[in-house]
CSV table of C-alpha atoms in Angstrom, one decimal:
chain,number,residue,atom,x,y,z
A,34,UNK,CA,23.3,-22.3,-14.5
A,35,UNK,CA,20.5,-23.0,-12.1
A,36,UNK,CA,17.0,-23.7,-13.0
A,37,UNK,CA,15.9,-20.4,-11.5
A,38,UNK,CA,18.4,-18.5,-13.7
A,39,UNK,CA,17.2,-20.5,-16.9
A,40,UNK,CA,13.7,-19.5,-16.2
A,41,UNK,CA,14.4,-15.6,-15.7
A,42,UNK,CA,15.7,-15.8,-19.2
A,43,UNK,CA,12.4,-17.0,-20.7
A,44,UNK,CA,10.2,-13.9,-21.3
A,45,UNK,CA,7.1,-16.0,-21.1
A,46,UNK,CA,7.9,-17.3,-17.7
A,47,UNK,CA,9.0,-13.9,-16.6
A,48,UNK,CA,5.7,-12.3,-17.3
A,49,UNK,CA,3.9,-15.4,-15.8
A,50,UNK,CA,5.8,-14.5,-12.5
A,51,UNK,CA,4.6,-10.8,-12.9
A,52,UNK,CA,1.0,-11.8,-13.3
A,53,UNK,CA,1.2,-14.0,-10.0
A,54,UNK,CA,2.7,-11.2,-8.2
A,55,UNK,CA,0.2,-8.9,-9.5
A,56,UNK,CA,-2.6,-11.4,-8.3
A,57,UNK,CA,-1.0,-11.5,-4.8
A,58,UNK,CA,-0.5,-7.8,-4.6
A,59,UNK,CA,-4.3,-7.5,-5.6
A,60,UNK,CA,-5.3,-9.5,-2.7
A,61,UNK,CA,-2.9,-7.7,-0.4
A,62,UNK,CA,-4.9,-4.4,-1.2
A,63,UNK,CA,-8.3,-6.2,-1.5
A,64,UNK,CA,-7.7,-7.3,2.1
A,65,UNK,CA,-6.2,-3.9,3.2
A,66,UNK,CA,-8.8,-1.7,1.6
A,67,UNK,CA,-11.9,-3.7,2.1
A,68,UNK,CA,-12.6,-1.7,5.5
A,69,UNK,CA,-13.1,1.6,3.6
A,70,UNK,CA,-16.3,0.2,1.8
A,71,UNK,CA,-17.5,-1.4,5.1
A,72,UNK,CA,-17.2,2.0,7.0
A,73,UNK,CA,-20.9,2.4,7.3
A,74,UNK,CA,-21.8,-0.9,8.7
A,75,UNK,CA,-18.7,-1.1,10.9
A,76,UNK,CA,-19.4,2.3,12.5
A,77,UNK,CA,-23.1,1.2,13.1
A,78,UNK,CA,-22.1,-2.1,14.5
A,79,UNK,CA,-19.6,-0.8,16.9
A,80,UNK,CA,-21.0,2.9,17.4
A,81,UNK,CA,-17.7,4.4,16.2
A,82,UNK,CA,-16.8,8.0,15.6
A,83,UNK,CA,-14.8,9.0,12.4
A,84,UNK,CA,-11.7,9.3,14.5
A,85,UNK,CA,-12.2,5.8,16.0
A,86,UNK,CA,-12.7,4.3,12.5
A,87,UNK,CA,-9.6,6.2,11.4
A,88,UNK,CA,-7.6,4.3,14.1
A,89,UNK,CA,-9.0,1.1,13.0
A,90,UNK,CA,-8.2,1.6,9.3
A,91,UNK,CA,-5.0,3.3,9.9
A,92,UNK,CA,-2.9,2.7,12.9
A,93,UNK,CA,-4.2,-0.9,13.7
A,94,UNK,CA,-2.8,-2.0,10.2
A,95,UNK,CA,0.1,0.4,9.6
A,96,UNK,CA,2.0,0.0,12.9
A,97,UNK,CA,2.9,-3.6,12.5
A,98,UNK,CA,2.8,-3.6,8.8
A,99,UNK,CA,5.5,-0.8,8.4
A,100,UNK,CA,7.9,-2.1,11.2
A,101,UNK,CA,7.8,-5.8,10.5
A,102,UNK,CA,8.5,-5.2,7.0
A,103,UNK,CA,12.1,-4.5,7.8
A,104,UNK,CA,13.0,-8.1,9.5
A,105,UNK,CA,10.8,-9.8,6.9
A,106,UNK,CA,12.7,-8.0,4.1
A,107,UNK,CA,16.0,-8.7,5.9
A,108,UNK,CA,15.1,-12.4,5.7
A,109,UNK,CA,14.0,-12.2,2.2
A,110,UNK,CA,17.6,-10.7,1.1
A,111,UNK,CA,19.0,-14.0,2.6
A,112,UNK,CA,16.5,-16.7,2.3
A,113,UNK,CA,13.8,-17.5,-0.1
A,114,UNK,CA,11.6,-14.5,-1.0
A,115,UNK,CA,9.0,-17.0,-2.5
A,116,UNK,CA,8.6,-18.8,1.0
A,117,UNK,CA,8.4,-15.5,2.8
A,118,UNK,CA,5.7,-14.2,0.5
A,119,UNK,CA,3.7,-17.5,0.6
A,120,UNK,CA,3.7,-17.3,4.4
A,121,UNK,CA,2.8,-13.8,4.5
A,122,UNK,CA,-0.1,-14.3,2.0
A,123,UNK,CA,-1.7,-17.0,4.1
A,124,UNK,CA,-1.4,-15.0,7.3
A,125,UNK,CA,-2.7,-12.0,6.2
A,126,UNK,CA,-5.7,-13.6,4.3
A,127,UNK,CA,-6.3,-15.7,7.5
A,128,UNK,CA,-6.7,-12.6,9.7
A,129,UNK,CA,-8.9,-11.0,7.2
A,130,UNK,CA,-11.3,-13.9,7.5
A,131,UNK,CA,-11.1,-13.8,11.2
A,132,UNK,CA,-12.1,-10.1,11.1
A,133,UNK,CA,-15.7,-11.5,10.2
A,134,UNK,CA,-15.7,-13.1,13.7
A,135,UNK,CA,-15.1,-9.9,15.6
A,136,UNK,CA,-17.6,-9.2,18.3
A,137,UNK,CA,-15.9,-6.0,19.8
A,138,UNK,CA,-13.9,-3.0,18.5
A,139,UNK,CA,-10.8,-4.2,20.4
A,140,UNK,CA,-10.9,-7.6,18.7
A,141,UNK,CA,-11.4,-6.1,15.3
A,142,UNK,CA,-8.5,-3.9,16.0
A,143,UNK,CA,-6.3,-6.8,16.9
A,144,UNK,CA,-7.3,-8.7,13.8
A,145,UNK,CA,-6.6,-5.7,11.6
A,146,UNK,CA,-3.2,-5.8,13.3
A,147,UNK,CA,-2.8,-9.2,12.2
A,148,UNK,CA,-3.5,-8.5,8.8
A,149,UNK,CA,-0.6,-6.1,9.0
A,150,UNK,CA,1.7,-8.7,10.3
A,151,UNK,CA,1.2,-10.8,7.3
A,152,UNK,CA,1.0,-7.9,4.8
A,153,UNK,CA,4.4,-6.8,6.1
A,154,UNK,CA,6.1,-9.7,4.2
A,155,UNK,CA,4.0,-9.1,0.8
A,156,UNK,CA,5.6,-6.1,-0.8
A,157,UNK,CA,9.3,-5.5,-0.3
A,158,UNK,CA,10.2,-9.2,-1.4
A,159,UNK,CA,8.0,-8.8,-4.5
A,160,UNK,CA,10.0,-5.5,-5.5
A,161,UNK,CA,13.3,-7.6,-5.2
A,162,UNK,CA,12.1,-10.5,-7.2
A,163,UNK,CA,10.8,-8.2,-10.0
A,164,UNK,CA,14.2,-6.5,-10.0
A,165,UNK,CA,15.8,-9.7,-10.6
A,166,UNK,CA,13.4,-10.9,-13.3
A,167,UNK,CA,13.4,-7.7,-15.4
A,168,UNK,CA,16.6,-5.7,-16.7
A,169,UNK,CA,16.9,-2.1,-15.6
A,170,UNK,CA,15.4,-0.4,-18.7
A,171,UNK,CA,12.2,-2.4,-18.2
A,172,UNK,CA,12.0,-2.1,-14.3
A,173,UNK,CA,9.8,1.0,-14.0
A,174,UNK,CA,7.3,-0.6,-16.2
A,175,UNK,CA,7.4,-3.8,-14.7
A,176,UNK,CA,7.1,-2.4,-11.1
A,177,UNK,CA,4.2,-0.2,-12.5
A,178,UNK,CA,2.6,-3.4,-13.8
A,179,UNK,CA,3.0,-5.0,-10.4
A,180,UNK,CA,1.4,-1.9,-8.8
A,181,UNK,CA,-1.8,-2.8,-11.0
A,182,UNK,CA,-2.5,-4.8,-7.9
A,183,UNK,CA,-3.5,-1.6,-6.1
A,184,UNK,CA,-6.4,-0.4,-8.3
A,185,UNK,CA,-7.4,-4.0,-8.9
A,186,UNK,CA,-7.3,-4.6,-5.4
A,187,UNK,CA,-9.2,-1.6,-4.5
A,188,UNK,CA,-11.7,-2.2,-7.0
A,189,UNK,CA,-12.3,-5.9,-6.1
A,190,UNK,CA,-12.5,-5.0,-2.4
A,191,UNK,CA,-15.1,-2.2,-3.1
A,192,UNK,CA,-17.2,-4.2,-5.4
A,193,UNK,CA,-16.8,-7.6,-3.9
A,194,UNK,CA,-16.8,-6.6,-0.3
A,195,UNK,CA,-19.6,-4.0,-0.8
A,196,UNK,CA,-21.9,-6.2,-2.6
A,197,UNK,CA,-21.4,-9.1,-0.1
A,198,UNK,CA,-22.0,-6.7,2.7
A,199,UNK,CA,-25.0,-5.2,1.2
A,200,UNK,CA,-26.5,-8.9,0.4
A,201,UNK,CA,-25.2,-10.9,3.3
A,202,UNK,CA,-23.7,-8.6,5.9
A,203,UNK,CA,-20.2,-7.3,6.5
A,204,UNK,CA,-18.9,-10.5,8.3
A,205,UNK,CA,-19.4,-12.6,5.2
A,206,UNK,CA,-17.5,-9.9,3.3
A,207,UNK,CA,-14.4,-10.4,5.3
A,208,UNK,CA,-14.6,-14.2,5.5
A,209,UNK,CA,-14.9,-14.7,1.6
A,210,UNK,CA,-12.2,-12.3,0.6
A,211,UNK,CA,-9.7,-13.7,3.2
A,212,UNK,CA,-10.4,-17.3,2.3
A,213,UNK,CA,-9.3,-16.2,-1.5
A,214,UNK,CA,-5.9,-15.7,-0.3
A,215,UNK,CA,-5.6,-18.8,1.6
A,216,UNK,CA,-6.5,-20.7,-1.5
A,217,UNK,CA,-4.1,-18.9,-3.8
A,218,UNK,CA,-0.9,-19.4,-1.2
A,219,UNK,CA,-0.1,-22.8,-2.6
A,220,UNK,CA,0.0,-21.6,-6.2
A,221,UNK,CA,2.5,-18.9,-5.3
A,222,UNK,CA,4.8,-21.5,-3.7
A,223,UNK,CA,4.7,-24.2,-6.2
A,224,UNK,CA,5.1,-22.2,-9.4
A,225,UNK,CA,7.3,-19.2,-8.7
A,226,UNK,CA,11.1,-19.7,-8.3
A,227,UNK,CA,13.7,-17.4,-6.7
A,228,UNK,CA,16.1,-16.1,-9.3
A,229,UNK,CA,19.6,-15.4,-8.8
A,230,UNK,CA,20.4,-12.1,-6.9
A,231,UNK,CA,21.1,-9.3,-9.5
A,232,UNK,CA,20.3,-11.8,-12.2
A,233,UNK,CA,19.5,-9.2,-15.0
A,234,UNK,CA,21.8,-6.4,-13.6
A,235,UNK,CA,24.9,-5.2,-15.3
A,236,UNK,CA,27.9,-7.1,-14.0
A,237,UNK,CA,29.5,-4.3,-12.2
A,238,UNK,CA,26.2,-3.8,-10.2
A,239,UNK,CA,26.8,-7.1,-8.6
A,240,UNK,CA,30.5,-7.3,-8.3
A,241,UNK,CA,31.5,-3.7,-7.4
A,242,UNK,CA,31.6,-1.5,-4.2
A,243,UNK,CA,31.5,-1.8,-0.5
A,244,UNK,CA,28.0,-2.2,-0.2
A,245,UNK,CA,28.0,-5.6,-1.7
A,246,UNK,CA,31.1,-6.7,0.1
A,247,UNK,CA,29.4,-5.6,3.3
A,248,UNK,CA,26.3,-7.7,2.9
A,249,UNK,CA,27.8,-11.1,3.5
A,250,UNK,CA,29.3,-9.8,6.5
A,251,UNK,CA,26.3,-8.4,7.8
A,252,UNK,CA,24.3,-11.8,7.2
A,253,UNK,CA,26.9,-13.5,9.3
A,254,UNK,CA,27.3,-11.0,12.0
A,255,UNK,CA,23.4,-10.6,12.4
A,256,UNK,CA,22.2,-14.2,12.0
A,257,UNK,CA,21.0,-14.3,15.5
A,258,UNK,CA,19.1,-11.1,14.9
A,259,UNK,CA,17.3,-12.4,12.1
A,260,UNK,CA,16.2,-15.6,14.0
A,261,UNK,CA,15.1,-13.1,16.9
A,262,UNK,CA,13.0,-11.2,14.4
A,263,UNK,CA,11.4,-14.2,12.9
A,264,UNK,CA,10.5,-15.4,16.6
A,265,UNK,CA,9.2,-11.9,17.3
A,266,UNK,CA,7.0,-12.0,14.3
A,267,UNK,CA,5.4,-15.4,15.1
A,268,UNK,CA,5.1,-14.2,18.7
A,269,UNK,CA,3.3,-11.2,17.7
A,270,UNK,CA,0.9,-13.2,15.5
A,271,UNK,CA,0.1,-15.8,18.4
A,272,UNK,CA,-0.2,-13.0,20.8
A,273,UNK,CA,-2.7,-11.1,18.8
A,274,UNK,CA,-4.7,-14.4,18.5
A,275,UNK,CA,-4.6,-14.7,22.0
A,276,UNK,CA,-5.6,-11.5,23.0
A,277,UNK,CA,-8.4,-11.3,20.6
A,278,UNK,CA,-9.5,-14.8,21.9
A,279,UNK,CA,-9.5,-13.6,25.4
A,280,UNK,CA,-11.5,-10.5,24.4
A,281,UNK,CA,-14.1,-12.8,22.8
A,282,UNK,CA,-14.5,-15.5,25.3
A,283,UNK,CA,-13.8,-13.7,28.7
A,284,UNK,CA,-14.8,-10.3,27.8
A,285,UNK,CA,-11.7,-8.7,29.1
A,286,UNK,CA,-11.5,-4.9,29.0
A,287,UNK,CA,-7.8,-4.2,28.1
A,288,UNK,CA,-7.9,-0.3,28.3
A,289,UNK,CA,-4.5,1.2,29.4
A,290,UNK,CA,-2.9,-2.2,30.0
A,291,UNK,CA,-3.3,-3.2,26.2
A,292,UNK,CA,-2.2,0.3,25.1
A,293,UNK,CA,1.0,-0.1,27.1
A,294,UNK,CA,1.6,-3.7,26.0
A,295,UNK,CA,1.1,-2.8,22.5
A,296,UNK,CA,3.4,0.2,22.8
A,297,UNK,CA,6.0,-1.7,24.4
A,298,UNK,CA,5.9,-4.5,21.9
A,299,UNK,CA,5.9,-2.0,19.1
A,300,UNK,CA,9.1,-0.4,20.3
A,301,UNK,CA,11.0,-3.6,20.7
A,302,UNK,CA,9.9,-4.5,17.1
A,303,UNK,CA,11.1,-1.2,15.8
A,304,UNK,CA,14.5,-1.5,17.8
A,305,UNK,CA,15.0,-5.0,16.2
A,306,UNK,CA,14.0,-3.8,12.8
A,307,UNK,CA,16.6,-1.0,12.9
A,308,UNK,CA,19.3,-3.2,14.2
A,309,UNK,CA,18.6,-5.6,11.3
A,310,UNK,CA,18.7,-3.0,8.8
A,311,UNK,CA,21.7,-1.0,10.0
A,312,UNK,CA,24.0,-2.2,7.2
A,313,UNK,CA,21.4,-1.3,4.5
A,314,UNK,CA,20.4,1.8,6.3
A,315,UNK,CA,24.1,3.0,6.5
A,316,UNK,CA,24.1,2.7,2.5
A,317,UNK,CA,20.8,4.8,1.9
A,318,UNK,CA,20.3,7.1,4.8
A,319,UNK,CA,23.2,9.4,3.8
A,320,UNK,CA,21.7,9.8,0.4
A,321,UNK,CA,19.6,12.9,0.1
A,322,UNK,CA,17.6,11.3,-2.8
A,323,UNK,CA,16.3,8.6,-0.3
A,324,UNK,CA,14.8,11.0,2.0
A,325,UNK,CA,13.2,13.1,-0.7
A,326,UNK,CA,11.9,10.1,-2.4
A,327,UNK,CA,10.6,8.5,0.8
A,328,UNK,CA,8.9,11.8,2.3
A,329,UNK,CA,7.6,12.6,-1.1
A,330,UNK,CA,5.9,9.4,-1.6
A,331,UNK,CA,4.8,9.6,2.0
A,332,UNK,CA,3.2,13.0,1.6
A,333,UNK,CA,1.2,11.9,-1.4
A,334,UNK,CA,0.2,8.7,0.5
A,335,UNK,CA,-1.3,10.6,3.4
A,336,UNK,CA,-3.8,11.8,1.0
A,337,UNK,CA,-3.7,8.7,-1.3
A,338,UNK,CA,-4.5,6.2,1.2
A,339,UNK,CA,-6.7,8.5,3.2
A,340,UNK,CA,-9.0,9.6,0.4
A,341,UNK,CA,-9.2,6.1,-0.8
A,342,UNK,CA,-10.4,4.9,2.6
A,343,UNK,CA,-12.8,7.6,3.0
A,344,UNK,CA,-14.3,8.3,-0.4
A,345,UNK,CA,-16.9,5.4,-0.1
A,346,UNK,CA,-18.4,7.1,3.2
A,347,UNK,CA,-18.0,10.5,1.3
A,348,UNK,CA,-20.2,9.2,-1.6
A,349,UNK,CA,-22.9,7.9,0.8
A,350,UNK,CA,-23.0,11.1,2.8
A,351,UNK,CA,-22.7,13.7,0.2
A,352,UNK,CA,-24.0,12.0,-3.1
A,353,UNK,CA,-26.8,10.2,-1.3
A,354,UNK,CA,-25.6,6.9,-2.9
A,355,UNK,CA,-26.5,3.3,-1.1
A,356,UNK,CA,-23.9,0.9,-0.1
A,357,UNK,CA,-24.6,-1.2,-3.4
A,358,UNK,CA,-24.4,2.0,-5.6
A,359,UNK,CA,-21.1,3.0,-4.1
A,360,UNK,CA,-19.6,-0.5,-4.6
A,361,UNK,CA,-20.1,-0.3,-8.5
A,362,UNK,CA,-19.6,3.5,-8.6
A,363,UNK,CA,-16.1,3.7,-6.8
A,364,UNK,CA,-14.9,0.3,-8.0
A,365,UNK,CA,-15.1,1.7,-11.6
A,366,UNK,CA,-13.3,4.9,-10.7
A,367,UNK,CA,-10.4,2.9,-8.8
A,368,UNK,CA,-10.1,0.3,-11.7
A,369,UNK,CA,-10.2,2.6,-14.8
A,370,UNK,CA,-8.2,5.4,-13.3
A,371,UNK,CA,-5.8,3.3,-11.3
A,372,UNK,CA,-4.6,1.1,-14.1
A,373,UNK,CA,-4.3,3.8,-16.5
A,374,UNK,CA,-2.3,6.2,-14.3
A,375,UNK,CA,0.0,3.5,-13.0
A,376,UNK,CA,0.8,2.3,-16.6
A,377,UNK,CA,1.4,5.7,-18.0
A,378,UNK,CA,3.4,6.6,-15.1
A,379,UNK,CA,5.9,3.8,-15.6
A,380,UNK,CA,6.0,4.1,-19.3
A,381,UNK,CA,6.5,7.8,-19.4
A,382,UNK,CA,9.2,7.6,-16.8
A,383,UNK,CA,11.0,4.9,-18.6
A,384,UNK,CA,11.0,6.9,-21.8
A,385,UNK,CA,11.8,10.2,-20.4
A,386,UNK,CA,14.6,8.8,-18.0
A,387,UNK,CA,16.7,8.2,-21.2
A,388,UNK,CA,17.3,11.9,-21.1
A,389,UNK,CA,18.3,11.8,-17.4
A,390,UNK,CA,17.5,10.0,-14.0
A,391,UNK,CA,15.6,13.0,-12.7
A,392,UNK,CA,12.6,12.2,-14.8
A,393,UNK,CA,11.7,9.2,-12.4
A,394,UNK,CA,10.6,11.6,-9.5
A,395,UNK,CA,9.7,14.5,-11.9
A,396,UNK,CA,6.9,12.8,-13.5
A,397,UNK,CA,4.9,11.9,-10.5
A,398,UNK,CA,5.7,15.5,-9.1
A,399,UNK,CA,3.6,17.0,-11.9
A,400,UNK,CA,1.0,14.3,-11.6
A,401,UNK,CA,0.4,15.5,-7.9
A,402,UNK,CA,0.2,19.1,-8.9
A,403,UNK,CA,-2.6,18.2,-11.1
A,404,UNK,CA,-4.4,15.8,-8.9
A,405,UNK,CA,-5.4,18.4,-6.2
A,406,UNK,CA,-7.7,20.7,-8.1
A,407,UNK,CA,-9.1,17.7,-10.1
A,408,UNK,CA,-10.1,16.0,-6.9
A,409,UNK,CA,-11.8,19.2,-5.5
A,410,UNK,CA,-13.6,19.9,-8.8
A,411,UNK,CA,-14.9,16.2,-9.0
A,412,UNK,CA,-16.2,16.5,-5.5
A,413,UNK,CA,-18.2,19.6,-6.7
A,414,UNK,CA,-19.6,18.2,-9.9
A,415,UNK,CA,-23.1,19.5,-9.1
A,416,UNK,CA,-21.6,23.2,-8.9
A,417,UNK,CA,-19.8,22.5,-12.1
A,418,UNK,CA,-23.1,21.3,-14.0
A,419,UNK,CA,-24.9,24.4,-12.7
A,420,UNK,CA,-22.4,26.7,-14.4
A,421,UNK,CA,-22.8,24.8,-17.6
A,422,UNK,CA,-26.5,24.1,-17.5
A,423,UNK,CA,-28.8,26.9,-16.5
A,424,UNK,CA,-30.9,25.9,-13.6
A,425,UNK,CA,-28.5,22.9,-12.9
A,426,UNK,CA,-28.5,19.3,-14.1
A,427,UNK,CA,-29.9,16.0,-12.6
A,428,UNK,CA,-28.1,13.9,-10.2
A,429,UNK,CA,-27.3,11.4,-12.9
A,430,UNK,CA,-25.6,14.0,-14.9
A,431,UNK,CA,-23.7,15.3,-11.7
A,432,UNK,CA,-22.6,11.6,-10.8
A,433,UNK,CA,-21.4,11.1,-14.5
A,434,UNK,CA,-19.3,14.3,-14.6
A,435,UNK,CA,-17.9,13.6,-11.2
A,436,UNK,CA,-17.1,9.9,-12.3
A,437,UNK,CA,-15.0,11.2,-15.3
A,438,UNK,CA,-13.2,13.7,-13.4
A,439,UNK,CA,-12.4,11.4,-10.6
A,440,UNK,CA,-10.7,9.2,-13.1
A,441,UNK,CA,-8.1,11.9,-13.5
A,442,UNK,CA,-6.7,12.4,-10.1
A,443,UNK,CA,-7.3,8.7,-9.2
A,444,UNK,CA,-4.9,7.8,-12.0
A,445,UNK,CA,-2.3,10.5,-11.5
A,446,UNK,CA,-2.1,10.0,-7.7
A,447,UNK,CA,-1.0,6.5,-8.5
A,448,UNK,CA,1.5,7.3,-11.2
A,449,UNK,CA,4.4,7.6,-8.8
A,450,UNK,CA,4.5,3.8,-7.8
A,451,UNK,CA,6.6,2.7,-10.9
A,452,UNK,CA,9.0,5.4,-11.2
A,453,UNK,CA,9.6,5.9,-7.4
A,454,UNK,CA,10.0,2.3,-6.6
A,455,UNK,CA,12.3,1.8,-9.5
A,456,UNK,CA,14.3,4.5,-8.2
A,457,UNK,CA,14.8,3.2,-4.8
A,458,UNK,CA,15.9,-0.2,-6.2
A,459,UNK,CA,18.7,1.8,-7.7
A,460,UNK,CA,19.9,3.5,-4.6
A,461,UNK,CA,21.7,0.4,-3.3
A,462,UNK,CA,23.1,-2.8,-4.8
A,463,UNK,CA,21.2,-5.9,-5.5
A,464,UNK,CA,21.7,-7.8,-2.2
A,465,UNK,CA,20.1,-5.1,-0.3
A,466,UNK,CA,17.1,-4.3,-2.3
A,467,UNK,CA,14.5,-5.9,-0.3
A,468,UNK,CA,15.6,-4.1,2.8
A,469,UNK,CA,16.1,-0.8,1.1
A,470,UNK,CA,12.4,-1.2,-0.1
A,471,UNK,CA,11.4,-1.9,3.5
A,472,UNK,CA,13.1,1.2,4.9
A,473,UNK,CA,11.3,3.1,2.1
A,474,UNK,CA,7.8,1.5,2.9
A,475,UNK,CA,8.4,2.1,6.7
A,476,UNK,CA,8.5,5.8,6.0
A,477,UNK,CA,5.8,5.9,3.3
A,478,UNK,CA,3.3,3.7,5.3
A,479,UNK,CA,3.6,4.8,8.8
A,480,UNK,CA,2.9,8.3,7.4
A,481,UNK,CA,0.7,7.4,4.7
A,482,UNK,CA,-1.6,4.9,6.1
A,483,UNK,CA,-1.5,5.4,9.9
A,484,UNK,CA,-1.5,9.3,9.6
A,485,UNK,CA,-3.6,9.5,6.4
A,486,UNK,CA,-6.5,7.4,7.4
A,487,UNK,CA,-6.7,8.8,10.9
A,488,UNK,CA,-6.0,12.5,9.8
A,489,UNK,CA,-9.3,12.6,7.7
A,490,UNK,CA,-11.5,11.0,10.4
A,491,UNK,CA,-10.1,13.2,13.1
A,492,UNK,CA,-10.6,16.4,11.0
A,493,UNK,CA,-14.0,15.2,10.0
A,494,UNK,CA,-14.9,15.1,13.7
A,495,UNK,CA,-13.3,18.3,14.4
A,496,UNK,CA,-15.4,20.1,11.6
A,497,UNK,CA,-18.6,18.1,12.2
A,498,UNK,CA,-20.2,20.8,14.7
A,499,UNK,CA,-19.9,23.4,12.0
A,500,UNK,CA,-20.4,21.4,8.7
A,501,UNK,CA,-22.6,18.3,9.8
A,502,UNK,CA,-22.8,15.5,7.2
A,503,UNK,CA,-20.5,17.6,5.0
A,504,UNK,CA,-17.6,17.6,7.5
A,505,UNK,CA,-15.9,14.9,5.6
A,506,UNK,CA,-16.0,16.9,2.4
A,507,UNK,CA,-14.0,19.7,4.2
A,508,UNK,CA,-11.6,17.2,5.7
A,509,UNK,CA,-10.7,16.0,2.2
A,510,UNK,CA,-10.1,19.6,1.1
A,511,UNK,CA,-7.7,20.2,3.8
A,512,UNK,CA,-5.6,17.2,2.7
A,513,UNK,CA,-5.0,18.4,-0.8
A,514,UNK,CA,-2.0,20.4,0.6
A,515,UNK,CA,-0.2,17.0,1.0
A,516,UNK,CA,0.0,16.6,-2.8
A,517,UNK,CA,1.6,20.0,-3.1
A,518,UNK,CA,4.2,19.1,-0.5
A,519,UNK,CA,4.7,15.8,-2.2
A,520,UNK,CA,5.5,17.5,-5.7
A,521,UNK,CA,8.1,20.0,-4.0
A,522,UNK,CA,9.9,17.0,-2.4
A,523,UNK,CA,10.0,15.1,-5.5
A,524,UNK,CA,11.3,17.9,-7.6
A,525,UNK,CA,14.0,18.0,-5.3
A,526,UNK,CA,14.7,14.3,-5.5
A,527,UNK,CA,14.8,14.9,-9.4
A,528,UNK,CA,18.0,17.2,-8.8
A,529,UNK,CA,20.0,14.7,-6.6
A,530,UNK,CA,19.0,11.2,-8.1
A,531,UNK,CA,21.7,11.0,-10.8
A,532,UNK,CA,24.5,11.5,-8.0
A,533,UNK,CA,22.9,8.7,-5.7
A,534,UNK,CA,22.0,6.3,-8.5
A,535,UNK,CA,23.7,2.6,-8.4
A,536,UNK,CA,23.5,0.8,-11.7
């Protein structure tokens, strides 16, 4: 019995590992979401429209984050998951710090791509680690606990980033939060061990079926592809630094040449990613549940990521709050609502799933249907106050009511994380879980982050001639339809999941 196997049987160490992974995920989202609270100073510094800022917050990050996740997850299914996550943490944190040195939109765009390169290795391997530290009946709650990193990171990024930007400028905010991850990376490597694959599964989950037998064959057959993927990732990171450096020191205007180079490189990465994932893809793509879960989560993420990224600017425009006030206000909403929603989602799904696997997607489906009207009501708290108090209330009353109502959809729109990610883990056997998670995240993040962040900015610009400063409010209204679509897709998944489940 290996040392790693012994450690996985100790509950104390198991929860220590989960705590460290939550901290890493917190930094993942802190570095990812900090750009939302810095929207106003960045738009002013670089004279950006809402659409341009949507590209900076969406496609710059999501394009490489989503595609590189597959080769990195493939490597995590075959080599040390801890080493991969440690390197990923150092890379994305370093690029976050470099964002504070950007002197042009192009350079900042490239550095944000660099953040995506690093963060591509930070999530799927963690899902796989958690699945090997916690038995099946605890996984939804453990994965929900891991997902605490989302509200913790969003709240920390909003509060720390906003306060630092208000006091010392946006450049300092990027540098400080980036260096935090660089400091944490050694702790991750020195104290976390890789457990045996499938260590907490029932024996038949590891021993049975063609998918598991196919994995070693795939590993041998595609070893060269794995090395190629690692070299591409390294080359992409160095290339981004080189391009950003040229832009900084030489002042090159990349224009169409940069777009073509980026498009060609991205196409190459996608092709290699799909080649690497072909064995795992052959196991999950034929399953209807995979598509319903992935597209359902992606539909919710279009709104979830988009609203989270744009709410700070909405509060400044429509609620007349300063950057410092928004930092405290939105950080409180993200922290309280997010933690409660994620934990309740995982706990309720684990309990209700005893009566059937369909409960895993059904719980978040119901949550999404409640979220949409709550968001709209919270955004119109002044109208609600006017209905309850003759002559209307004060701004403090309206802000208080909005805060309390915002807690509901903020929690509910994150309730899917534990149940859905646990479901995806059970669509394949243990040796394929990192890659299956990466395929799921590819769909979720390409639509959720890239489309979601850009969608609200583009619609805001489109509606600006008619609604002026309130155009962002109306853009967010239109996005609520994605929650309804997500609910319908997950209801469909609740009917097929039992058939596709792998114990």
